[in-house]
Amino acid sequence: MIFVRDKFIKMLISSLFFYFATSILLQAEERDPVGQVTVYRLDNIIPVEGEPLKNATILVRDGVIERMGKAVIIPDNAKVFDLRGTGSVITPPLVLSHANWLQSDRRGGGNQSQFIAADSLWLSESWAIDMWKEGVGLVAVDPPGSGAPGRTSVIKVDTAGERPHTLVDDLHMKLTMATSASAKKLIRDQLKAAEKAIEGEKQAKKDWEKAREDWEKKQAAEKEKNAKDSEPKKEAKPKEEKPKEEGPPETFTPPKIKEELQAWVEWVRKERSVQVHMRSASDWLHWRQLMNEREEPHEVVLGFSSSTNLHQVVADIAGSGLRVYVPARISYLPYTRNRVNIASEMLAEGCEKLVLIPSSLSLSGLQSLRINLSRMLDNNLTREAALRALTLEPALALGQEEVMGKLVVGGAASFVIWGGDFFDPLTEVDRVIIDGLEKFNRKEHEAEEQR
């Protein structure tokens, strides 16, 4: 009994020793994580999802937000930027879903859906700095032209003066919708051709399956016949060997689809989404008529200038459940001075996927974005909805919500530090941080320009 008791005590001591040693190691690991630490102490943090924070801190380690809040313990080796008391505001970078001035717009109409926007990039030396000055960290570029000119590409703004690396070469197919017969004919014809190609592939697969079945039956019959022929017979004559017959391939290879039809086939199969650009209420009504009962995934990109009649179909568009891209501008009802805020009307009608884009798809349109935004805020658009429509919603539309779009612990440390209220058009960008690295510093940039 004494031996058993002593053995039990030894096992208990060993277990306790292992437990405390493991706890100490885990606590040491928690206390002493490795990696470069950068800390930003700010007046205001607007994470987009979640409540804004005042007098708060963001701790960044190796490109990731490790901690964020009012009570953050700062390691001794951290590099600290204390911007409290300056009116500093931190938000996610803006995400532009249509940065069309980054390509050369020389392609015409028709079906040219085989092209991608990345192949049409036409970048100036200052393209990235132009973006950072306006707080932009991610852009999508449409292919140039009308009709079905190609597919969009997505670019992270993290390199200055060089051709950027695209995050996504080939995303949405672009379509332009108009009330003209030619615009509708193009879409109808390509949909019909895509459906024909899909049916052709199905038939080809059926033919292959039948050929394989016939071949396997024939092989089984020959095997059985050869087995009988191999039995010993009197005065058997030697048989001449027949050339080996080739059967159908073991795996099915679908027939090749024309390059300019591939994106349409993927759309009909619901493997790709389409962005439909339109400018008037009649364009929307013709599009609805054209689609009828079709269910291919698509989004709506609205375009309008100083006047628009799109207010007539706002409820219908919002009720469709589609993602809607709206120019950030106040417009007027046709032939009147009655203002209309299409974005706020969309939200009021229940649109849950609203994305704001510059009033004109140009650098000057981007530069006037927050001026127009301030006017929209005076006409029923809320600050929360406006910021979401410029950050998280376009990031979701591009499939890059893990890259940027909101500030969250464990997420990418990509954000913009503004010198004041983001919604004040006079507020400038102080710093742009992408993946924990400072890409733009206004004071340093201005000092370099003055040299």
Short mmCIF file of C-alpha atoms in Angstrom, two decimals:
data_model
loop_
_atom_site.label_atom_id
_atom_site.label_comp_id
_atom_site.label_asym_id
_atom_site.label_seq_id
_atom_site.Cartn_x
_atom_site.Cartn_y
_atom_site.Cartn_z
CA MET A 1 0.00 0.00 0.00
CA ILE A 2 2.91 2.35 0.86
CA PHE A 3 4.47 1.68 -2.57
CA VAL A 4 1.18 2.50 -4.34
CA ARG A 5 0.75 5.69 -2.31
CA ASP A 6 4.32 6.86 -3.03
CA LYS A 7 3.82 6.16 -6.74
CA PHE A 8 0.57 8.16 -6.72
CA ILE A 9 2.28 11.13 -4.98
CA LYS A 10 5.10 11.09 -7.53
CA MET A 11 2.60 11.08 -10.42
CA LEU A 12 0.66 13.97 -8.81
CA ILE A 13 3.83 16.04 -8.34
CA SER A 14 4.86 15.37 -11.98
CA SER A 15 1.43 16.44 -13.24
CA LEU A 16 1.46 19.62 -11.17
CA PHE A 17 4.98 20.43 -12.34
CA PHE A 18 3.95 19.94 -16.00
CA TYR A 19 0.82 22.11 -15.50
CA PHE A 20 2.70 25.03 -13.89
CA ALA A 21 5.60 24.82 -16.39
CA THR A 22 3.15 24.91 -19.31
CA SER A 23 1.26 27.85 -17.78
CA ILE A 24 4.48 29.78 -17.27
CA LEU A 25 5.57 29.15 -20.86
CA LEU A 26 2.17 30.22 -22.23
CA GLN A 27 2.17 33.38 -20.11
CA ALA A 28 5.70 34.19 -21.24
CA GLU A 29 4.58 33.70 -24.84
CA GLU A 30 1.63 36.05 -24.27
CA ARG A 31 3.83 38.65 -22.57
CA ASP A 32 6.64 38.54 -25.10
CA PRO A 33 5.31 38.20 -28.67
CA VAL A 34 7.90 38.84 -31.35
CA GLY A 35 7.77 41.31 -34.22
CA GLN A 36 8.01 45.06 -34.79
CA VAL A 37 5.36 47.01 -32.87
CA THR A 38 3.97 50.38 -33.98
CA VAL A 39 1.41 52.25 -31.89
CA TYR A 40 -0.88 55.08 -32.97
CA ARG A 41 -2.62 57.11 -30.24
CA LEU A 42 -5.45 59.14 -31.72
CA ASP A 43 -8.40 61.37 -30.92
CA ASN A 44 -10.93 59.34 -32.93
CA ILE A 45 -11.05 55.85 -34.44
CA ILE A 46 -13.94 55.06 -36.83
CA PRO A 47 -13.84 51.29 -37.50
CA VAL A 48 -16.95 51.34 -39.80
CA GLU A 49 -18.37 48.26 -38.08
CA GLY A 50 -18.74 48.91 -34.36
CA GLU A 51 -18.88 52.06 -32.27
CA PRO A 52 -16.41 54.91 -32.89
CA LEU A 53 -13.70 55.27 -30.23
CA LYS A 54 -12.41 58.51 -28.72
CA ASN A 55 -8.94 58.98 -27.24
CA ALA A 56 -8.03 55.45 -28.31
CA THR A 57 -5.03 53.43 -29.46
CA ILE A 58 -4.21 51.05 -32.30
CA LEU A 59 -1.30 48.63 -31.81
CA VAL A 60 0.14 47.15 -35.00
CA ARG A 61 2.47 44.16 -35.16
CA ASP A 62 3.83 42.73 -38.43
CA GLY A 63 1.11 44.29 -40.58
CA VAL A 64 -1.81 43.21 -38.37
CA ILE A 65 -3.94 45.15 -35.87
CA GLU A 66 -3.13 43.31 -32.65
CA ARG A 67 -5.02 45.53 -30.23
CA MET A 68 -7.41 48.45 -30.50
CA GLY A 69 -9.25 50.40 -27.82
CA LYS A 70 -9.00 52.87 -24.98
CA ALA A 71 -6.99 50.60 -22.66
CA VAL A 72 -4.09 49.14 -24.64
CA ILE A 73 -0.85 48.09 -22.94
CA ILE A 74 2.08 49.42 -24.97
CA PRO A 75 5.26 47.27 -25.06
CA ASP A 76 8.55 48.94 -24.12
CA ASN A 77 10.06 48.43 -27.58
CA ALA A 78 7.11 49.96 -29.47
CA LYS A 79 7.44 52.88 -31.85
CA VAL A 80 4.74 55.30 -30.71
CA PHE A 81 3.01 58.06 -32.69
CA ASP A 82 1.01 60.14 -30.23
CA LEU A 83 -1.39 62.26 -32.29
CA ARG A 84 -3.86 63.04 -29.52
CA GLY A 85 -4.96 66.64 -29.23
CA THR A 86 -4.54 67.32 -32.96
CA GLY A 87 -8.09 66.37 -33.98
CA SER A 88 -6.74 63.22 -35.64
CA VAL A 89 -9.23 60.74 -37.10
CA ILE A 90 -8.45 57.24 -38.34
CA THR A 91 -10.62 55.37 -40.85
CA PRO A 92 -10.15 52.46 -43.24
CA PRO A 93 -8.76 53.55 -46.64
CA LEU A 94 -11.33 54.50 -49.24
CA VAL A 95 -12.07 51.78 -51.81
CA LEU A 96 -12.85 52.99 -55.33
CA SER A 97 -14.83 50.51 -57.39
CA HIS A 98 -14.39 52.57 -60.58
CA ALA A 99 -11.04 54.32 -61.12
CA ASN A 100 -11.36 54.58 -64.87
CA TRP A 101 -8.80 57.37 -65.36
CA LEU A 102 -6.08 54.75 -64.78
CA GLN A 103 -6.63 53.29 -68.24
CA SER A 104 -6.62 54.52 -71.81
CA ASP A 105 -10.22 54.80 -73.05
CA ARG A 106 -9.82 54.13 -76.76
CA ARG A 107 -11.75 50.90 -77.35
CA GLY A 108 -15.13 51.11 -79.11
CA GLY A 109 -18.34 49.14 -78.59
CA GLY A 110 -19.40 45.57 -79.37
CA ASN A 111 -18.46 42.33 -77.68
CA GLN A 112 -14.82 42.40 -76.59
CA SER A 113 -15.30 40.59 -73.32
CA GLN A 114 -12.02 38.67 -73.69
CA PHE A 115 -10.03 41.73 -72.54
CA ILE A 116 -9.14 42.63 -68.95
CA ALA A 117 -8.66 46.16 -67.62
CA ALA A 118 -5.17 45.37 -66.29
CA ASP A 119 -3.95 45.23 -69.89
CA SER A 120 -5.25 48.76 -70.51
CA LEU A 121 -3.59 50.47 -67.53
CA TRP A 122 -2.05 53.82 -68.40
CA LEU A 123 -0.42 55.07 -65.20
CA SER A 124 1.25 58.39 -64.53
CA GLU A 125 4.34 58.66 -62.31
CA SER A 126 2.22 60.15 -59.53
CA TRP A 127 -0.76 57.78 -59.76
CA ALA A 128 -0.26 56.25 -56.29
CA ILE A 129 0.45 59.57 -54.57
CA ASP A 130 -2.67 61.04 -56.21
CA MET A 131 -4.63 58.19 -54.63
CA TRP A 132 -3.00 58.42 -51.20
CA LYS A 133 -3.61 62.16 -51.02
CA GLU A 134 -7.33 61.38 -51.20
CA GLY A 135 -7.12 58.48 -48.73
CA VAL A 136 -7.55 55.67 -51.28
CA GLY A 137 -5.99 52.25 -50.70
CA LEU A 138 -7.78 49.96 -53.16
CA VAL A 139 -9.16 50.53 -56.66
CA ALA A 140 -10.96 48.63 -59.38
CA VAL A 141 -10.53 49.66 -63.00
CA ASP A 142 -13.11 49.06 -65.71
CA PRO A 143 -12.06 48.04 -69.23
CA PRO A 144 -12.36 50.97 -71.67
CA GLY A 145 -15.22 51.16 -74.14
CA SER A 146 -18.93 50.38 -74.26
CA GLY A 147 -21.09 47.36 -75.11
CA ALA A 148 -19.23 44.43 -73.51
CA PRO A 149 -15.65 45.76 -73.47
CA GLY A 150 -14.10 43.31 -71.01
CA ARG A 151 -13.59 42.61 -67.30
CA THR A 152 -12.54 44.72 -64.32
CA SER A 153 -9.22 44.40 -62.47
CA VAL A 154 -8.51 45.15 -58.78
CA ILE A 155 -5.34 46.94 -57.64
CA LYS A 156 -3.97 47.62 -54.16
CA VAL A 157 -2.38 51.08 -53.98
CA ASP A 158 0.83 50.09 -52.22
CA THR A 159 3.52 50.92 -54.80
CA ALA A 160 4.52 54.33 -56.10
CA GLY A 161 5.95 55.03 -59.56
CA GLU A 162 5.67 51.44 -60.83
CA ARG A 163 3.17 49.23 -62.60
CA PRO A 164 1.23 47.76 -59.70
CA HIS A 165 0.57 44.13 -58.98
CA THR A 166 -3.12 43.39 -59.44
CA LEU A 167 -4.90 41.56 -56.64
CA VAL A 168 -7.48 40.31 -59.15
CA ASP A 169 -6.86 40.44 -62.90
CA ASP A 170 -10.32 39.35 -63.93
CA LEU A 171 -13.42 40.12 -61.88
CA HIS A 172 -16.75 41.53 -63.14
CA MET A 173 -17.74 41.61 -66.78
CA LYS A 174 -18.73 45.12 -67.80
CA LEU A 175 -21.91 45.77 -69.79
CA THR A 176 -23.41 49.09 -70.86
CA MET A 177 -27.19 49.20 -71.12
CA ALA A 178 -28.99 51.68 -73.37
CA THR A 179 -32.44 51.91 -74.89
CA SER A 180 -31.06 51.44 -78.40
CA ALA A 181 -31.92 48.28 -80.34
CA SER A 182 -28.22 47.56 -80.94
CA ALA A 183 -27.41 47.53 -77.21
CA LYS A 184 -30.17 45.04 -76.45
CA LYS A 185 -29.35 42.92 -79.51
CA LEU A 186 -25.74 42.57 -78.40
CA ILE A 187 -26.79 41.19 -75.02
CA ARG A 188 -29.50 38.90 -76.43
CA ASP A 189 -27.18 37.49 -79.11
CA GLN A 190 -24.35 36.78 -76.69
CA LEU A 191 -26.66 35.16 -74.15
CA LYS A 192 -28.07 32.96 -76.91
CA ALA A 193 -24.56 32.05 -78.09
CA ALA A 194 -23.51 31.24 -74.50
CA GLU A 195 -26.53 28.99 -73.98
CA LYS A 196 -25.81 27.24 -77.28
CA ALA A 197 -22.20 26.66 -76.22
CA ILE A 198 -23.36 25.21 -72.89
CA GLU A 199 -25.84 22.90 -74.64
CA GLY A 200 -23.09 21.88 -77.07
CA GLU A 201 -20.87 20.96 -74.14
CA LYS A 202 -23.66 18.94 -72.51
CA GLN A 203 -24.30 17.07 -75.77
CA ALA A 204 -20.58 16.45 -76.25
CA LYS A 205 -20.41 14.94 -72.78
CA LYS A 206 -23.41 12.70 -73.49
CA ASP A 207 -21.78 11.55 -76.73
CA TRP A 208 -18.52 10.83 -74.89
CA GLU A 209 -20.32 8.87 -72.15
CA LYS A 210 -22.15 6.80 -74.79
CA ALA A 211 -18.92 6.17 -76.69
CA ARG A 212 -17.16 5.10 -73.47
CA GLU A 213 -20.03 2.77 -72.56
CA ASP A 214 -20.01 1.17 -76.03
CA TRP A 215 -16.23 0.85 -75.94
CA GLU A 216 -16.19 -0.81 -72.52
CA LYS A 217 -18.89 -3.28 -73.63
CA LYS A 218 -16.91 -4.07 -76.78
CA GLN A 219 -13.72 -4.57 -74.76
CA ALA A 220 -15.51 -6.90 -72.35
CA ALA A 221 -16.92 -8.95 -75.26
CA GLU A 222 -13.52 -9.24 -76.92
CA LYS A 223 -11.92 -10.26 -73.64
CA GLU A 224 -14.48 -13.02 -73.23
CA LYS A 225 -13.98 -14.17 -76.86
CA ASN A 226 -10.20 -14.21 -76.48
CA ALA A 227 -10.54 -16.31 -73.34
CA LYS A 228 -12.52 -18.93 -75.28
CA ASP A 229 -10.12 -18.81 -78.23
CA SER A 230 -7.18 -19.46 -75.93
CA GLU A 231 -8.54 -22.90 -74.95
CA PRO A 232 -6.47 -25.75 -76.56
CA LYS A 233 -7.95 -27.05 -79.84
CA LYS A 234 -6.92 -29.74 -82.32
CA GLU A 235 -4.92 -28.48 -85.26
CA ALA A 236 -5.44 -24.83 -84.25
CA LYS A 237 -4.17 -22.43 -86.87
CA PRO A 238 -2.14 -19.38 -85.75
CA LYS A 239 -4.25 -16.19 -85.85
CA GLU A 240 -3.10 -12.96 -87.40
CA GLU A 241 -2.80 -10.13 -84.89
CA LYS A 242 -5.12 -7.19 -85.57
CA PRO A 243 -3.88 -3.62 -85.05
CA LYS A 244 -4.88 -2.27 -81.61
CA GLU A 245 -8.00 -0.14 -81.82
CA GLU A 246 -8.00 3.25 -80.07
CA GLY A 247 -11.01 3.92 -77.86
CA PRO A 248 -12.50 7.22 -76.65
CA PRO A 249 -10.36 9.16 -74.11
CA GLU A 250 -10.74 8.05 -70.48
CA THR A 251 -11.62 11.58 -69.31
CA PHE A 252 -13.99 14.05 -70.91
CA THR A 253 -12.50 17.18 -72.48
CA PRO A 254 -15.16 19.81 -73.15
CA PRO A 255 -15.14 21.49 -76.56
CA LYS A 256 -13.19 24.74 -76.64
CA ILE A 257 -15.30 27.89 -76.19
CA LYS A 258 -14.42 31.01 -78.13
CA GLU A 259 -12.36 33.41 -76.05
CA GLU A 260 -14.78 36.31 -76.55
CA LEU A 261 -17.67 34.09 -75.39
CA GLN A 262 -16.03 32.60 -72.28
CA ALA A 263 -17.12 35.34 -69.85
CA TRP A 264 -20.71 35.13 -71.10
CA VAL A 265 -20.74 31.36 -70.57
CA GLU A 266 -19.43 31.85 -67.02
CA TRP A 267 -22.14 34.46 -66.39
CA VAL A 268 -24.93 32.16 -67.59
CA ARG A 269 -23.48 29.41 -65.37
CA LYS A 270 -23.55 31.87 -62.42
CA GLU A 271 -19.79 31.61 -62.07
CA ARG A 272 -19.27 35.34 -62.67
CA SER A 273 -21.13 38.57 -61.97
CA VAL A 274 -21.82 41.41 -64.40
CA GLN A 275 -21.80 45.15 -63.73
CA VAL A 276 -24.44 46.86 -65.85
CA HIS A 277 -23.83 50.56 -66.47
CA MET A 278 -26.92 52.70 -67.13
CA ARG A 279 -27.85 56.37 -67.03
CA SER A 280 -31.64 56.73 -67.08
CA ALA A 281 -34.91 55.28 -65.81
CA SER A 282 -35.67 53.91 -69.29
CA ASP A 283 -32.33 52.06 -69.33
CA TRP A 284 -33.35 50.28 -66.13
CA LEU A 285 -36.81 49.41 -67.47
CA HIS A 286 -35.33 48.03 -70.70
CA TRP A 287 -32.83 46.01 -68.68
CA ARG A 288 -35.62 44.52 -66.54
CA GLN A 289 -37.53 43.62 -69.68
CA LEU A 290 -34.44 42.10 -71.25
CA MET A 291 -33.64 39.95 -68.19
CA ASN A 292 -37.29 39.00 -67.61
CA GLU A 293 -37.11 35.79 -65.53
CA ARG A 294 -33.36 35.31 -65.89
CA GLU A 295 -31.36 34.95 -62.66
CA GLU A 296 -27.77 35.60 -63.71
CA PRO A 297 -25.89 37.54 -60.97
CA HIS A 298 -25.42 41.23 -61.70
CA GLU A 299 -24.98 44.68 -60.18
CA VAL A 300 -26.14 48.12 -61.31
CA VAL A 301 -23.79 51.05 -61.90
CA LEU A 302 -25.72 54.30 -62.23
CA GLY A 303 -24.39 57.36 -63.99
CA PHE A 304 -25.94 60.83 -64.05
CA SER A 305 -24.90 64.45 -64.25
CA SER A 306 -26.59 67.64 -63.02
CA SER A 307 -30.08 66.27 -63.74
CA THR A 308 -31.58 62.79 -63.69
CA ASN A 309 -34.89 60.96 -63.92
CA LEU A 310 -33.60 57.92 -62.00
CA HIS A 311 -35.75 58.93 -59.02
CA GLN A 312 -38.65 57.35 -60.95
CA VAL A 313 -37.19 53.86 -60.56
CA VAL A 314 -35.38 54.16 -57.21
CA ALA A 315 -37.91 51.98 -55.39
CA ASP A 316 -37.76 49.31 -58.09
CA ILE A 317 -33.96 49.22 -58.14
CA ALA A 318 -33.69 49.19 -54.34
CA GLY A 319 -36.32 46.44 -54.12
CA SER A 320 -34.36 44.22 -56.52
CA GLY A 321 -31.80 43.42 -53.81
CA LEU A 322 -28.93 44.20 -56.17
CA ARG A 323 -25.73 46.02 -55.25
CA VAL A 324 -26.07 49.56 -56.57
CA TYR A 325 -23.27 52.00 -57.39
CA VAL A 326 -24.35 55.65 -57.18
CA PRO A 327 -22.40 58.81 -58.04
CA ALA A 328 -21.68 60.94 -54.97
CA ARG A 329 -23.50 64.07 -56.03
CA ILE A 330 -26.70 66.04 -55.61
CA SER A 331 -28.67 66.22 -58.83
CA TYR A 332 -31.87 67.90 -59.97
CA LEU A 333 -35.15 66.67 -61.36
CA PRO A 334 -35.34 67.25 -65.13
CA TYR A 335 -36.18 70.85 -66.11
CA THR A 336 -36.45 71.95 -62.47
CA ARG A 337 -34.31 73.25 -59.61
CA ASN A 338 -35.68 70.58 -57.28
CA ARG A 339 -32.81 68.68 -55.72
CA VAL A 340 -32.64 64.90 -55.62
CA ASN A 341 -30.22 62.78 -53.59
CA ILE A 342 -30.38 59.38 -55.31
CA ALA A 343 -28.08 57.73 -52.73
CA SER A 344 -30.18 58.68 -49.70
CA GLU A 345 -33.38 57.77 -51.59
CA MET A 346 -31.92 54.31 -52.32
CA LEU A 347 -31.19 53.81 -48.62
CA ALA A 348 -34.65 55.03 -47.64
CA GLU A 349 -36.19 52.47 -50.00
CA GLY A 350 -34.25 49.64 -48.35
CA CYS A 351 -31.13 49.28 -50.53
CA GLU A 352 -28.69 47.27 -48.39
CA LYS A 353 -25.71 47.26 -50.76
CA LEU A 354 -25.00 50.87 -51.66
CA VAL A 355 -21.60 51.90 -53.03
CA LEU A 356 -20.66 55.53 -53.65
CA ILE A 357 -18.42 56.41 -56.60
CA PRO A 358 -16.95 59.78 -57.70
CA SER A 359 -19.38 62.06 -59.55
CA SER A 360 -17.17 61.72 -62.61
CA LEU A 361 -14.81 58.79 -63.17
CA SER A 362 -11.73 61.00 -63.28
CA LEU A 363 -9.03 62.27 -60.94
CA SER A 364 -10.87 65.58 -60.59
CA GLY A 365 -14.00 63.58 -59.67
CA LEU A 366 -12.04 61.85 -56.90
CA GLN A 367 -10.60 65.14 -55.67
CA SER A 368 -14.08 66.65 -55.36
CA LEU A 369 -15.57 63.53 -53.75
CA ARG A 370 -15.71 64.83 -50.17
CA ILE A 371 -16.98 68.24 -51.29
CA ASN A 372 -19.93 66.50 -52.93
CA LEU A 373 -20.26 64.24 -49.91
CA SER A 374 -20.72 67.23 -47.59
CA ARG A 375 -23.62 68.43 -49.77
CA MET A 376 -25.19 64.96 -49.65
CA LEU A 377 -24.97 64.98 -45.84
CA ASP A 378 -26.99 68.18 -45.88
CA ASN A 379 -29.63 66.29 -47.89
CA ASN A 380 -30.49 63.30 -45.69
CA LEU A 381 -27.43 61.06 -46.16
CA THR A 382 -26.01 59.90 -42.80
CA ARG A 383 -22.30 59.95 -42.00
CA GLU A 384 -22.31 56.24 -41.08
CA ALA A 385 -23.93 55.20 -44.37
CA ALA A 386 -21.64 57.47 -46.39
CA LEU A 387 -18.41 56.09 -44.89
CA ARG A 388 -19.60 52.48 -45.23
CA ALA A 389 -20.49 53.11 -48.88
CA LEU A 390 -16.93 54.33 -49.51
CA THR A 391 -15.06 51.63 -47.59
CA LEU A 392 -16.61 48.32 -46.56
CA GLU A 393 -19.34 48.02 -49.20
CA PRO A 394 -16.99 48.49 -52.19
CA ALA A 395 -14.46 46.15 -50.53
CA LEU A 396 -17.20 43.51 -50.26
CA ALA A 397 -18.14 44.13 -53.90
CA LEU A 398 -14.53 43.42 -54.92
CA GLY A 399 -14.18 40.40 -52.64
CA GLN A 400 -11.44 42.16 -50.67
CA GLU A 401 -13.10 42.72 -47.29
CA GLU A 402 -10.24 40.80 -45.62
CA VAL A 403 -7.71 43.15 -47.23
CA MET A 404 -9.34 46.45 -46.22
CA GLY A 405 -12.71 48.06 -45.65
CA LYS A 406 -12.94 48.04 -41.85
CA LEU A 407 -10.72 48.22 -38.76
CA VAL A 408 -10.81 45.10 -36.62
CA VAL A 409 -8.44 43.32 -34.23
CA GLY A 410 -6.73 40.54 -36.15
CA GLY A 411 -7.33 42.29 -39.48
CA ALA A 412 -4.90 43.93 -41.87
CA ALA A 413 -3.35 47.16 -40.54
CA SER A 414 -4.44 49.31 -43.47
CA PHE A 415 -5.87 52.70 -42.55
CA VAL A 416 -5.76 56.44 -43.15
CA ILE A 417 -4.98 59.09 -40.53
CA TRP A 418 -6.78 62.34 -41.29
CA GLY A 419 -5.87 65.73 -39.85
CA GLY A 420 -9.45 66.28 -38.71
CA ASP A 421 -13.05 65.36 -39.45
CA PHE A 422 -13.18 63.08 -42.50
CA PHE A 423 -16.45 64.72 -43.61
CA ASP A 424 -14.93 68.20 -43.64
CA PRO A 425 -13.81 68.78 -47.26
CA LEU A 426 -10.88 70.91 -46.01
CA THR A 427 -9.43 68.05 -43.94
CA GLU A 428 -6.29 66.56 -45.47
CA VAL A 429 -4.72 63.12 -45.26
CA ASP A 430 -1.80 63.06 -42.83
CA ARG A 431 -0.65 59.46 -43.29
CA VAL A 432 -1.60 56.33 -45.21
CA ILE A 433 -0.69 52.95 -43.71
CA ILE A 434 -0.99 49.81 -45.84
CA ASP A 435 -0.32 46.43 -44.21
CA GLY A 436 1.40 48.19 -41.31
CA LEU A 437 3.81 50.16 -43.52
CA GLU A 438 3.63 53.92 -43.90
CA LYS A 439 3.14 54.61 -47.61
CA PHE A 440 2.39 58.33 -47.47
CA ASN A 441 3.26 61.08 -45.01
CA ARG A 442 1.98 64.51 -46.01
CA LYS A 443 4.63 66.54 -44.14
CA GLU A 444 7.47 64.47 -45.61
CA HIS A 445 5.92 64.61 -49.09
CA GLU A 446 5.51 68.41 -48.99
CA ALA A 447 9.07 68.86 -47.66
CA GLU A 448 10.40 66.70 -50.50
CA GLU A 449 8.45 68.70 -53.08
CA GLN A 450 9.98 71.96 -51.81
CA ARG A 451 13.58 70.71 -52.21
#
